[in-house]
mmCIF file of C-alpha atoms in Angstrom:
data_model
loop_
_atom_site.group_PDB
_atom_site.id
_atom_site.type_symbol
_atom_site.label_atom_id
_atom_site.label_comp_id
_atom_site.label_asym_id
_atom_site.label_seq_id
_atom_site.Cartn_x
_atom_site.Cartn_y
_atom_site.Cartn_z
ATOM 1 C CA MET A 1 22.164 1.242 -7.624
ATOM 2 C CA GLN A 2 25.825 2.109 -7.676
ATOM 3 C CA LYS A 3 25.812 4.937 -4.613
ATOM 4 C CA PRO A 4 23.485 5.807 -1.892
ATOM 5 C CA PRO A 5 20.506 7.782 -2.802
ATOM 6 C CA SER A 6 20.671 11.654 -2.723
ATOM 7 C CA LEU A 7 18.524 14.882 -1.786
ATOM 8 C CA ARG A 8 17.615 17.025 -4.321
ATOM 9 C CA ASN A 9 15.760 20.628 -4.225
ATOM 10 C CA ASN A 10 12.983 20.839 -6.853
ATOM 11 C CA ASN A 11 11.889 24.560 -6.835
ATOM 12 C CA GLY A 12 11.702 24.306 -2.921
ATOM 13 C CA SER A 13 10.261 21.226 -2.635
ATOM 14 C CA LEU A 14 12.304 18.402 -1.136
ATOM 15 C CA GLN A 15 12.710 15.099 -3.141
ATOM 16 C CA VAL A 16 15.133 11.798 -2.683
ATOM 17 C CA ARG A 17 16.556 11.042 -6.086
ATOM 18 C CA VAL A 18 17.325 7.293 -6.703
ATOM 19 C CA ARG A 19 19.378 5.773 -9.287
ATOM 20 C CA ILE A 20 17.902 2.555 -10.525
ATOM 21 C CA ASP A 21 19.668 0.796 -13.649
ATOM 22 C CA GLY A 22 20.653 4.427 -15.324
ATOM 23 C CA LYS A 23 17.570 5.943 -14.581
ATOM 24 C CA ASP A 24 16.548 8.663 -11.911
ATOM 25 C CA ALA A 25 13.616 7.670 -9.987
ATOM 26 C CA PHE A 26 12.124 10.489 -7.019
ATOM 27 C CA ILE A 27 10.257 9.899 -3.820
ATOM 28 C CA ASN A 28 8.257 13.118 -3.385
ATOM 29 C CA ARG A 29 5.767 14.881 -0.910
ATOM 30 C CA LEU A 30 8.234 15.195 1.411
ATOM 31 C CA GLY A 31 7.495 18.649 2.330
ATOM 32 C CA ARG A 32 10.019 21.732 1.859
ATOM 33 C CA TRP A 33 13.658 21.904 1.204
ATOM 34 C CA ASP A 34 13.809 24.820 4.354
ATOM 35 C CA ASP A 35 12.341 22.852 6.420
ATOM 36 C CA PRO A 36 15.082 20.783 8.949
ATOM 37 C CA VAL A 37 12.334 18.342 10.163
ATOM 38 C CA ALA A 38 11.554 17.915 6.364
ATOM 39 C CA VAL A 39 15.301 16.848 5.695
ATOM 40 C CA ALA A 40 15.808 14.895 8.519
ATOM 41 C CA LYS A 41 12.944 12.582 7.453
ATOM 42 C CA ALA A 42 14.259 12.475 3.875
ATOM 43 C CA GLN A 43 17.891 11.520 5.074
ATOM 44 C CA ALA A 44 16.200 8.810 6.897
ATOM 45 C CA ILE A 45 14.573 7.582 3.920
ATOM 46 C CA SER A 46 17.525 7.724 1.835
ATOM 47 C CA ALA A 47 19.272 5.681 4.489
ATOM 48 C CA GLN A 48 16.922 3.120 4.865
ATOM 49 C CA ILE A 49 16.925 2.768 1.341
ATOM 50 C CA TRP A 50 20.639 2.295 1.041
ATOM 51 C CA SER A 51 20.136 -0.508 3.841
ATOM 52 C CA ASP A 52 17.971 -2.482 2.265
ATOM 53 C CA TYR A 53 19.649 -2.563 -0.830
ATOM 54 C CA GLN A 54 22.722 -3.400 0.988
ATOM 55 C CA GLN A 55 20.532 -6.535 2.664
ATOM 56 C CA GLY A 56 19.067 -7.674 -0.823
ATOM 57 C CA VAL A 57 15.606 -6.675 0.258
ATOM 58 C CA PHE A 58 15.297 -3.438 -1.883
ATOM 59 C CA ASP A 59 12.024 -2.464 -3.081
ATOM 60 C CA ARG A 60 12.416 -1.224 -6.588
ATOM 61 C CA SER A 61 9.054 0.152 -7.033
ATOM 62 C CA LEU A 62 9.949 2.583 -4.229
ATOM 63 C CA MET A 63 6.335 2.294 -2.980
ATOM 64 C CA ALA A 64 7.732 0.983 0.485
ATOM 65 C CA TYR A 65 9.544 4.130 1.008
ATOM 66 C CA GLN A 66 7.056 6.742 0.121
ATOM 67 C CA PRO A 67 5.600 9.047 2.666
ATOM 68 C CA LEU A 68 2.303 8.307 4.304
ATOM 69 C CA ILE A 69 -0.591 11.424 3.947
ATOM 70 C CA ASN A 70 -2.349 11.126 7.192
ATOM 71 C CA GLY A 71 -1.283 7.629 7.683
ATOM 72 C CA LYS A 72 -2.299 6.440 4.207
ATOM 73 C CA GLU A 73 -1.131 5.192 1.167
ATOM 74 C CA VAL A 74 -2.063 8.371 -1.035
ATOM 75 C CA GLY A 75 -0.564 6.675 -4.315
ATOM 76 C CA LEU A 76 -2.655 3.392 -4.263
ATOM 77 C CA LEU A 77 -5.792 5.453 -3.326
ATOM 78 C CA GLU A 78 -5.216 7.964 -5.985
ATOM 79 C CA ALA A 79 -4.940 5.251 -8.762
ATOM 80 C CA LEU A 80 -7.756 3.691 -7.446
ATOM 81 C CA ARG A 81 -9.816 6.915 -7.328
ATOM 82 C CA VAL A 82 -8.491 7.723 -11.167
ATOM 83 C CA ARG A 83 -9.486 4.195 -12.291
ATOM 84 C CA ALA A 84 -13.036 4.271 -10.692
ATOM 85 C CA GLU A 85 -14.025 7.552 -12.372
ATOM 86 C CA THR A 86 -12.763 6.920 -15.352
ATOM 87 C CA LYS A 87 -14.245 3.608 -15.778
ATOM 88 C CA ARG A 88 -17.159 4.336 -13.572
ATOM 89 C CA GLN A 89 -17.943 0.779 -13.361
ATOM 90 C CA ALA A 90 -19.550 -0.839 -10.587
ATOM 91 C CA ALA A 91 -16.359 -3.252 -9.516
ATOM 92 C CA ALA A 92 -13.930 -0.274 -9.837
ATOM 93 C CA ILE A 93 -15.517 1.713 -7.555
ATOM 94 C CA HIS A 94 -16.079 -0.803 -4.980
ATOM 95 C CA ALA A 95 -12.624 -1.784 -5.262
ATOM 96 C CA TYR A 96 -11.584 1.995 -4.394
ATOM 97 C CA ARG A 97 -14.313 2.625 -1.955
ATOM 98 C CA VAL A 98 -12.745 -1.003 0.260
ATOM 99 C CA MET A 99 -9.624 0.465 0.085
ATOM 100 C CA GLN A 100 -10.370 3.860 1.381
ATOM 101 C CA ARG A 101 -12.568 2.422 4.242
ATOM 102 C CA TYR A 102 -9.412 -0.154 5.027
ATOM 103 C CA GLY A 103 -7.611 3.245 5.593
ATOM 104 C CA LYS A 104 -4.263 1.383 6.455
ATOM 105 C CA PRO A 105 -0.919 1.679 4.375
ATOM 106 C CA ILE A 106 0.141 -1.609 2.410
ATOM 107 C CA ARG A 107 3.869 -1.806 1.710
ATOM 108 C CA THR A 108 4.926 -5.339 3.181
ATOM 109 C CA ARG A 109 3.808 -9.053 2.417
ATOM 110 C CA SER A 110 2.500 -8.773 6.243
ATOM 111 C CA ASP A 111 0.559 -5.378 5.237
ATOM 112 C CA ALA A 112 -1.132 -7.577 2.421
ATOM 113 C CA GLU A 113 -1.242 -10.550 4.930
ATOM 114 C CA ALA A 114 -3.083 -8.292 7.318
ATOM 115 C CA PHE A 115 -5.521 -6.812 4.432
ATOM 116 C CA LEU A 116 -6.678 -10.083 3.325
ATOM 117 C CA ALA A 117 -7.593 -11.277 6.625
ATOM 118 C CA TRP A 118 -9.534 -7.587 7.247
ATOM 119 C CA LEU A 119 -11.328 -8.548 3.902
ATOM 120 C CA ARG A 120 -12.686 -11.946 5.157
ATOM 121 C CA ALA A 121 -13.525 -10.387 8.528
ATOM 122 C CA GLU A 122 -15.614 -7.902 6.678
ATOM 123 C CA GLY A 123 -17.567 -11.155 5.156
ATOM 124 C CA LEU A 124 -16.662 -11.145 1.551
ATOM 125 C CA SER A 125 -16.117 -14.369 -0.475
ATOM 126 C CA ASP A 126 -12.875 -15.335 -1.951
ATOM 127 C CA CYS A 127 -14.426 -14.799 -5.128
ATOM 128 C CA THR A 128 -15.053 -10.885 -4.621
ATOM 129 C CA ILE A 129 -11.673 -10.632 -2.973
ATOM 130 C CA ALA A 130 -10.075 -12.002 -6.062
ATOM 131 C CA GLY A 131 -12.068 -9.427 -8.163
ATOM 132 C CA LEU A 132 -10.663 -6.871 -5.938
ATOM 133 C CA MET A 133 -7.115 -8.033 -5.845
ATOM 134 C CA THR A 134 -7.225 -7.530 -9.566
ATOM 135 C CA HIS A 135 -7.983 -3.632 -9.304
ATOM 136 C CA TYR A 136 -5.220 -3.429 -6.557
ATOM 137 C CA ARG A 137 -2.441 -5.179 -8.687
ATOM 138 C CA GLN A 138 -3.175 -3.241 -11.925
ATOM 139 C CA CYS A 139 -3.028 0.080 -9.909
ATOM 140 C CA SER A 140 0.134 -0.925 -7.777
ATOM 141 C CA GLY A 141 2.628 -0.906 -10.085
ATOM 142 C CA GLY A 142 6.130 -2.236 -9.001
ATOM 143 C CA ASN A 143 4.428 -3.297 -5.819
ATOM 144 C CA ARG A 144 1.572 -5.644 -7.868
ATOM 145 C CA HIS A 145 3.315 -8.593 -6.065
ATOM 146 C CA LEU A 146 1.663 -7.615 -2.908
ATOM 147 C CA PHE A 147 -1.673 -8.704 -4.106
ATOM 148 C CA SER A 148 -0.961 -11.877 -5.763
ATOM 149 C CA HIS A 149 -2.809 -14.593 -3.597
ATOM 150 C CA LYS A 150 -3.751 -17.960 -4.186
ATOM 151 C CA LEU A 151 -7.230 -17.793 -3.073
ATOM 152 C CA LYS A 152 -9.450 -21.058 -3.421
ATOM 153 C CA TRP A 153 -13.430 -20.600 -4.388
ATOM 154 C CA GLN A 154 -15.942 -22.318 -6.691
ATOM 155 C CA ARG A 155 -15.872 -20.866 -10.120
ATOM 156 C CA ARG A 156 -19.476 -20.088 -11.099
ATOM 157 C CA SER A 157 -20.269 -22.556 -13.990
ATOM 158 C CA VAL A 158 -21.119 -20.688 -16.893
ATOM 159 C CA GLN A 159 -22.558 -23.858 -18.381
ATOM 160 C CA SER A 160 -25.829 -23.699 -16.303
ATOM 161 C CA ASP A 161 -26.304 -19.803 -18.439
ATOM 162 C CA VAL A 162 -26.846 -22.319 -21.779
ATOM 163 C CA LEU A 163 -30.395 -22.769 -22.501
ATOM 164 C CA SER A 164 -31.278 -25.573 -24.900
ATOM 165 C CA VAL A 165 -33.000 -25.047 -28.245
ATOM 166 C CA GLU A 166 -36.310 -26.130 -27.020
ATOM 167 C CA GLU A 167 -36.026 -24.354 -23.763
ATOM 168 C CA ILE A 168 -35.292 -21.138 -26.113
ATOM 169 C CA GLN A 169 -38.049 -21.698 -28.116
ATOM 170 C CA ALA A 170 -40.351 -21.873 -25.117
ATOM 171 C CA VAL A 171 -39.167 -18.468 -23.843
ATOM 172 C CA LEU A 172 -39.473 -16.490 -27.051
ATOM 173 C CA ALA A 173 -43.251 -18.040 -27.362
ATOM 174 C CA ASP A 174 -44.035 -17.011 -23.991
ATOM 175 C CA LEU A 175 -42.260 -13.640 -24.448
ATOM 176 C CA GLU A 176 -44.358 -13.055 -27.830
ATOM 177 C CA THR A 177 -47.460 -13.677 -26.196
ATOM 178 C CA ASN A 178 -47.016 -11.985 -23.004
ATOM 179 C CA GLU A 179 -44.267 -9.424 -23.250
ATOM 180 C CA ARG A 180 -45.119 -8.620 -26.891
ATOM 181 C CA TRP A 181 -43.164 -5.321 -26.523
ATOM 182 C CA TYR A 182 -39.750 -6.681 -25.272
ATOM 183 C CA HIS A 183 -40.028 -9.731 -27.652
ATOM 184 C CA PRO A 184 -37.775 -8.470 -30.240
ATOM 185 C CA LEU A 185 -35.298 -7.385 -28.114
ATOM 186 C CA PHE A 186 -34.877 -10.778 -26.360
ATOM 187 C CA LEU A 187 -34.888 -12.502 -29.828
ATOM 188 C CA LEU A 188 -32.247 -10.159 -31.611
ATOM 189 C CA TRP A 189 -30.195 -10.666 -28.145
ATOM 190 C CA LEU A 190 -30.641 -14.874 -28.394
ATOM 191 C CA SER A 191 -29.854 -14.602 -32.149
ATOM 192 C CA THR A 192 -26.790 -12.465 -32.069
ATOM 193 C CA GLY A 193 -25.155 -13.067 -28.614
ATOM 194 C CA LEU A 194 -24.586 -9.229 -27.833
ATOM 195 C CA ARG A 195 -23.435 -7.833 -24.795
ATOM 196 C CA ASN A 196 -25.969 -5.929 -22.450
ATOM 197 C CA ALA A 197 -24.590 -2.559 -23.318
ATOM 198 C CA GLU A 198 -24.439 -3.090 -26.979
ATOM 199 C CA ILE A 199 -28.380 -4.076 -26.515
ATOM 200 C CA ARG A 200 -29.052 -1.354 -24.692
ATOM 201 C CA GLY A 201 -27.482 1.118 -27.415
ATOM 202 C CA LEU A 202 -28.295 -0.233 -30.589
ATOM 203 C CA THR A 203 -29.589 2.315 -32.808
ATOM 204 C CA TRP A 204 -31.977 2.091 -35.988
ATOM 205 C CA ASP A 205 -29.232 3.379 -38.320
ATOM 206 C CA CYS A 206 -27.087 0.365 -37.318
ATOM 207 C CA ILE A 207 -29.567 -2.217 -38.699
ATOM 208 C CA ARG A 208 -28.701 -2.757 -42.368
ATOM 209 C CA TRP A 209 -31.970 -4.031 -44.091
ATOM 210 C CA GLU A 210 -30.349 -4.761 -47.406
ATOM 211 C CA GLU A 211 -27.464 -6.641 -46.154
ATOM 212 C CA GLY A 212 -29.005 -8.569 -43.278
ATOM 213 C CA GLU A 213 -26.930 -7.469 -40.668
ATOM 214 C CA VAL A 214 -26.288 -5.221 -37.707
ATOM 215 C CA LEU A 215 -23.559 -2.956 -37.290
ATOM 216 C CA VAL A 216 -22.454 -3.361 -33.534
ATOM 217 C CA CYS A 217 -20.225 0.121 -33.214
ATOM 218 C CA LYS A 218 -21.057 1.433 -29.658
ATOM 219 C CA SER A 219 -22.872 0.825 -26.137
ATOM 220 C CA LEU A 220 -24.924 2.443 -23.805
ATOM 221 C CA ARG A 221 -22.871 2.023 -20.067
ATOM 222 C CA ARG A 222 -24.547 2.244 -17.075
ATOM 223 C CA ASP A 223 -22.596 4.735 -14.844
ATOM 224 C CA GLY A 224 -21.412 2.958 -11.456
ATOM 225 C CA TYR A 225 -21.542 6.083 -9.540
ATOM 226 C CA CYS A 226 -25.446 6.561 -10.533
ATOM 227 C CA SER A 227 -27.220 3.389 -11.721
ATOM 228 C CA GLY A 228 -30.376 5.507 -13.135
ATOM 229 C CA HIS A 229 -27.626 7.472 -15.506
ATOM 230 C CA HIS A 230 -26.412 5.638 -18.972
ATOM 231 C CA SER A 231 -23.443 7.139 -21.069
ATOM 232 C CA TRP A 232 -22.556 6.481 -24.938
ATOM 233 C CA ALA A 233 -19.341 4.451 -24.912
ATOM 234 C CA PRO A 234 -17.380 2.097 -27.494
ATOM 235 C CA THR A 235 -17.782 -1.426 -27.769
ATOM 236 C CA LYS A 236 -15.715 -3.285 -25.013
ATOM 237 C CA THR A 237 -12.720 -3.694 -27.350
ATOM 238 C CA GLY A 238 -13.063 -0.305 -28.919
ATOM 239 C CA ARG A 239 -13.663 -1.948 -32.280
ATOM 240 C CA GLU A 240 -16.509 -2.215 -34.809
ATOM 241 C CA ARG A 241 -17.981 -5.484 -35.822
ATOM 242 C CA VAL A 242 -20.780 -6.849 -38.070
ATOM 243 C CA VAL A 243 -23.466 -9.708 -36.885
ATOM 244 C CA PRO A 244 -25.227 -11.438 -39.469
ATOM 245 C CA LEU A 245 -29.237 -11.423 -38.878
ATOM 246 C CA THR A 246 -31.583 -14.326 -39.490
ATOM 247 C CA LEU A 247 -34.860 -13.541 -41.941
ATOM 248 C CA GLN A 248 -36.907 -14.196 -38.764
ATOM 249 C CA VAL A 249 -34.929 -11.505 -36.912
ATOM 250 C CA LEU A 250 -35.088 -9.019 -39.534
ATOM 251 C CA GLU A 251 -39.134 -9.621 -40.255
ATOM 252 C CA THR A 252 -39.698 -9.340 -36.297
ATOM 253 C CA MET A 253 -37.359 -5.934 -36.288
ATOM 254 C CA LYS A 254 -39.272 -4.458 -39.367
ATOM 255 C CA LYS A 255 -42.631 -5.287 -37.511
ATOM 256 C CA HIS A 256 -40.944 -3.624 -33.956
ATOM 257 C CA GLN A 257 -40.052 -0.547 -36.275
ATOM 258 C CA GLN A 258 -43.521 -0.344 -37.272
ATOM 259 C CA GLN A 259 -44.899 -0.493 -34.081
ATOM 260 C CA MET A 260 -42.637 2.414 -33.101
ATOM 261 C CA GLU A 261 -44.002 4.489 -35.379
ATOM 262 C CA GLN A 262 -47.665 4.112 -34.750
ATOM 263 C CA LEU A 263 -46.695 5.163 -30.968
ATOM 264 C CA GLY A 264 -44.607 8.025 -32.228
ATOM 265 C CA VAL A 265 -41.437 7.201 -30.720
ATOM 266 C CA TYR A 266 -39.523 5.725 -33.487
ATOM 267 C CA GLU A 267 -36.472 7.928 -34.748
ATOM 268 C CA PRO A 268 -33.961 6.982 -37.612
ATOM 269 C CA TYR A 269 -30.882 7.797 -35.400
ATOM 270 C CA GLY A 270 -32.700 6.840 -32.326
ATOM 271 C CA LEU A 271 -32.850 3.784 -30.035
ATOM 272 C CA VAL A 272 -34.177 0.520 -30.898
ATOM 273 C CA PHE A 273 -35.284 -0.704 -27.897
ATOM 274 C CA VAL A 274 -36.965 1.715 -25.253
ATOM 275 C CA ALA A 275 -38.833 1.333 -21.876
ATOM 276 C CA HIS A 276 -42.575 0.428 -22.795
ATOM 277 C CA SER A 277 -43.909 2.940 -20.493
ATOM 278 C CA SER A 278 -41.145 6.017 -20.452
ATOM 279 C CA HIS A 279 -40.135 5.531 -23.719
ATOM 280 C CA THR A 280 -36.522 6.129 -22.330
ATOM 281 C CA ASN A 281 -33.731 3.766 -22.779
ATOM 282 C CA VAL A 282 -33.943 0.273 -21.301
ATOM 283 C CA TYR A 283 -31.549 -1.030 -18.440
ATOM 284 C CA ASP A 284 -30.604 -4.417 -16.885
ATOM 285 C CA HIS A 285 -32.941 -4.293 -13.810
ATOM 286 C CA LEU A 286 -36.074 -3.769 -15.975
ATOM 287 C CA LEU A 287 -34.937 -6.367 -18.633
ATOM 288 C CA GLY A 288 -34.381 -8.809 -15.672
ATOM 289 C CA ARG A 289 -37.499 -8.276 -14.317
ATOM 290 C CA VAL A 290 -39.169 -9.208 -17.819
ATOM 291 C CA TRP A 291 -36.322 -11.938 -18.200
ATOM 292 C CA ARG A 292 -37.143 -13.556 -14.945
ATOM 293 C CA ARG A 293 -41.168 -13.428 -15.155
ATOM 294 C CA SER A 294 -40.753 -15.287 -18.550
ATOM 295 C CA LEU A 295 -38.462 -18.414 -16.914
ATOM 296 C CA GLN A 296 -40.639 -18.737 -14.256
ATOM 297 C CA ARG A 297 -43.924 -19.024 -16.658
ATOM 298 C CA CYS A 298 -41.832 -21.325 -18.421
ATOM 299 C CA GLY A 299 -40.922 -23.199 -15.281
ATOM 300 C CA LEU A 300 -37.315 -23.178 -16.130
ATOM 301 C CA LYS A 301 -34.410 -22.228 -13.712
ATOM 302 C CA PRO A 302 -33.538 -18.505 -12.930
ATOM 303 C CA ARG A 303 -30.691 -17.317 -15.239
ATOM 304 C CA ARG A 304 -28.639 -14.333 -15.500
ATOM 305 C CA LEU A 305 -29.190 -11.856 -18.280
ATOM 306 C CA TYR A 306 -25.845 -12.868 -19.918
ATOM 307 C CA ALA A 307 -27.513 -16.182 -20.604
ATOM 308 C CA GLN A 308 -28.678 -14.657 -23.886
ATOM 309 C CA ARG A 309 -24.901 -14.451 -24.733
ATOM 310 C CA HIS A 310 -23.855 -17.734 -23.649
ATOM 311 C CA SER A 311 -26.588 -19.297 -25.400
ATOM 312 C CA PHE A 312 -26.236 -18.015 -28.558
ATOM 313 C CA LEU A 313 -22.238 -18.405 -28.813
ATOM 314 C CA SER A 314 -22.437 -21.980 -27.220
ATOM 315 C CA HIS A 315 -25.181 -23.084 -29.764
ATOM 316 C CA ALA A 316 -23.580 -21.178 -32.779
ATOM 317 C CA LEU A 317 -20.588 -23.274 -31.907
ATOM 318 C CA ALA A 318 -22.483 -26.523 -31.759
ATOM 319 C CA ILE A 319 -23.720 -26.038 -35.038
ATOM 320 C CA GLY A 320 -20.268 -25.717 -36.916
ATOM 321 C CA ASN A 321 -19.708 -22.407 -37.207
ATOM 322 C CA SER A 322 -15.912 -21.400 -37.769
ATOM 323 C CA PRO A 323 -14.250 -20.111 -33.778
ATOM 324 C CA ALA A 324 -12.633 -17.474 -35.579
ATOM 325 C CA ASP A 325 -15.522 -16.050 -37.570
ATOM 326 C CA LEU A 326 -17.910 -16.152 -34.523
ATOM 327 C CA ALA A 327 -15.345 -14.759 -32.395
ATOM 328 C CA ALA A 328 -14.915 -12.124 -34.886
ATOM 329 C CA ALA A 329 -18.811 -11.557 -34.508
ATOM 330 C CA ALA A 330 -18.817 -11.488 -30.788
ATOM 331 C CA GLY A 331 -15.809 -9.331 -30.192
ATOM 332 C CA HIS A 332 -13.547 -12.024 -28.479
ATOM 333 C CA SER A 333 -10.484 -13.398 -29.328
ATOM 334 C CA THR A 334 -10.418 -16.968 -30.395
ATOM 335 C CA LYS A 335 -8.834 -18.448 -27.380
ATOM 336 C CA MET A 336 -11.606 -16.388 -25.135
ATOM 337 C CA LEU A 337 -14.297 -17.777 -27.272
ATOM 338 C CA LEU A 338 -13.232 -21.260 -26.894
ATOM 339 C CA ASP A 339 -12.412 -21.214 -23.202
ATOM 340 C CA THR A 340 -15.652 -19.108 -22.317
ATOM 341 C CA TYR A 341 -18.166 -19.799 -24.279
ATOM 342 C CA ALA A 342 -17.771 -23.311 -25.822
ATOM 343 C CA LYS A 343 -20.100 -25.076 -23.387
ATOM 344 C CA PRO A 344 -22.215 -28.497 -23.899
ATOM 345 C CA THR A 345 -25.274 -27.690 -25.276
ATOM 346 C CA GLY A 346 -26.832 -31.100 -25.891
ATOM 347 C CA ARG A 347 -25.869 -31.126 -29.581
ATOM 348 C CA LEU A 348 -23.118 -33.550 -29.836
ATOM 349 C CA LYS A 349 -23.081 -34.931 -33.346
ATOM 350 C CA MET A 350 -21.630 -38.831 -33.283
ATOM 351 C CA PRO A 351 -19.618 -40.111 -36.159
ATOM 352 C CA SER A 352 -20.820 -43.233 -38.070
ATOM 353 C CA TRP A 353 -18.730 -45.735 -39.515
ATOM 354 C CA GLN A 354 -21.891 -47.500 -41.694
ATOM 355 C CA THR A 355 -20.749 -47.787 -45.486
ATOM 356 C CA ALA A 356 -23.174 -46.395 -47.859
#
């Protein structure tokens, strides 16, 4: 910054113009150019910027100098609102509503520490707070450093989600006996490791019978603002991928198709899996009930629905599949696959030094 900030008239609206690294940056929402009070406030902001610059504490993001609207930090709240409404995911919506409820500006490190203390006083765990901070960093631009905190919490071990071969066989046998309508769904899930939304959104035209594979090209995502609503979306990475199917899965899916035809609910481009009673799309709460009932009948400890994906990928790695090939089928990078899904399965193969 070579010289102090200047005031600018933008079609009657008052702005403060700051020259940073040869580029103009502006502070808006200051009022009208013909309002003496607004001009005085703008001059005070300009003086504060120049003073901070001289003292070496200048906030290059300019967020510390943005005016408050009704005592609130409008910029961050607006960014969070847009993120929540765009993603429509529960975590993004929760982050927006928490910040909205807090209702105070966060411009300095002390402000951020006070916000962190408030989150803990609200009873939120450090694990939940860390998730919130991710959203706040991504929406705060140059002020993202305010939401960087070293929080200590017990990370959840995803190893507990991996079922052994014997446990998978027991659960599938139980489902085939007691939950016949949903048995094909869980067999496909445990045999492909698809994501929850991809299973929900799978349509019959994506099953390639002759090639023995399934095309994963879309998902049916839950609306965070209304959990009963779902909307079509691309895959998480935005890319299509192909996952091979075993002969067992293909035969089971063919029988499931025939059963749907008998009930009059089969459509060539319709959903593969629908609810047993309503014949509408399946959802996590419904599938979770089926999954928990089966685990309980088998005498197994409770596990998340995501155990399907963890179990498939961990076992597929354990039997010697190429991490690169498996990552492509899973819709992950190889590094993410190894960091997240390379979990013990009880299939360790020990080298033998015995000569023939």
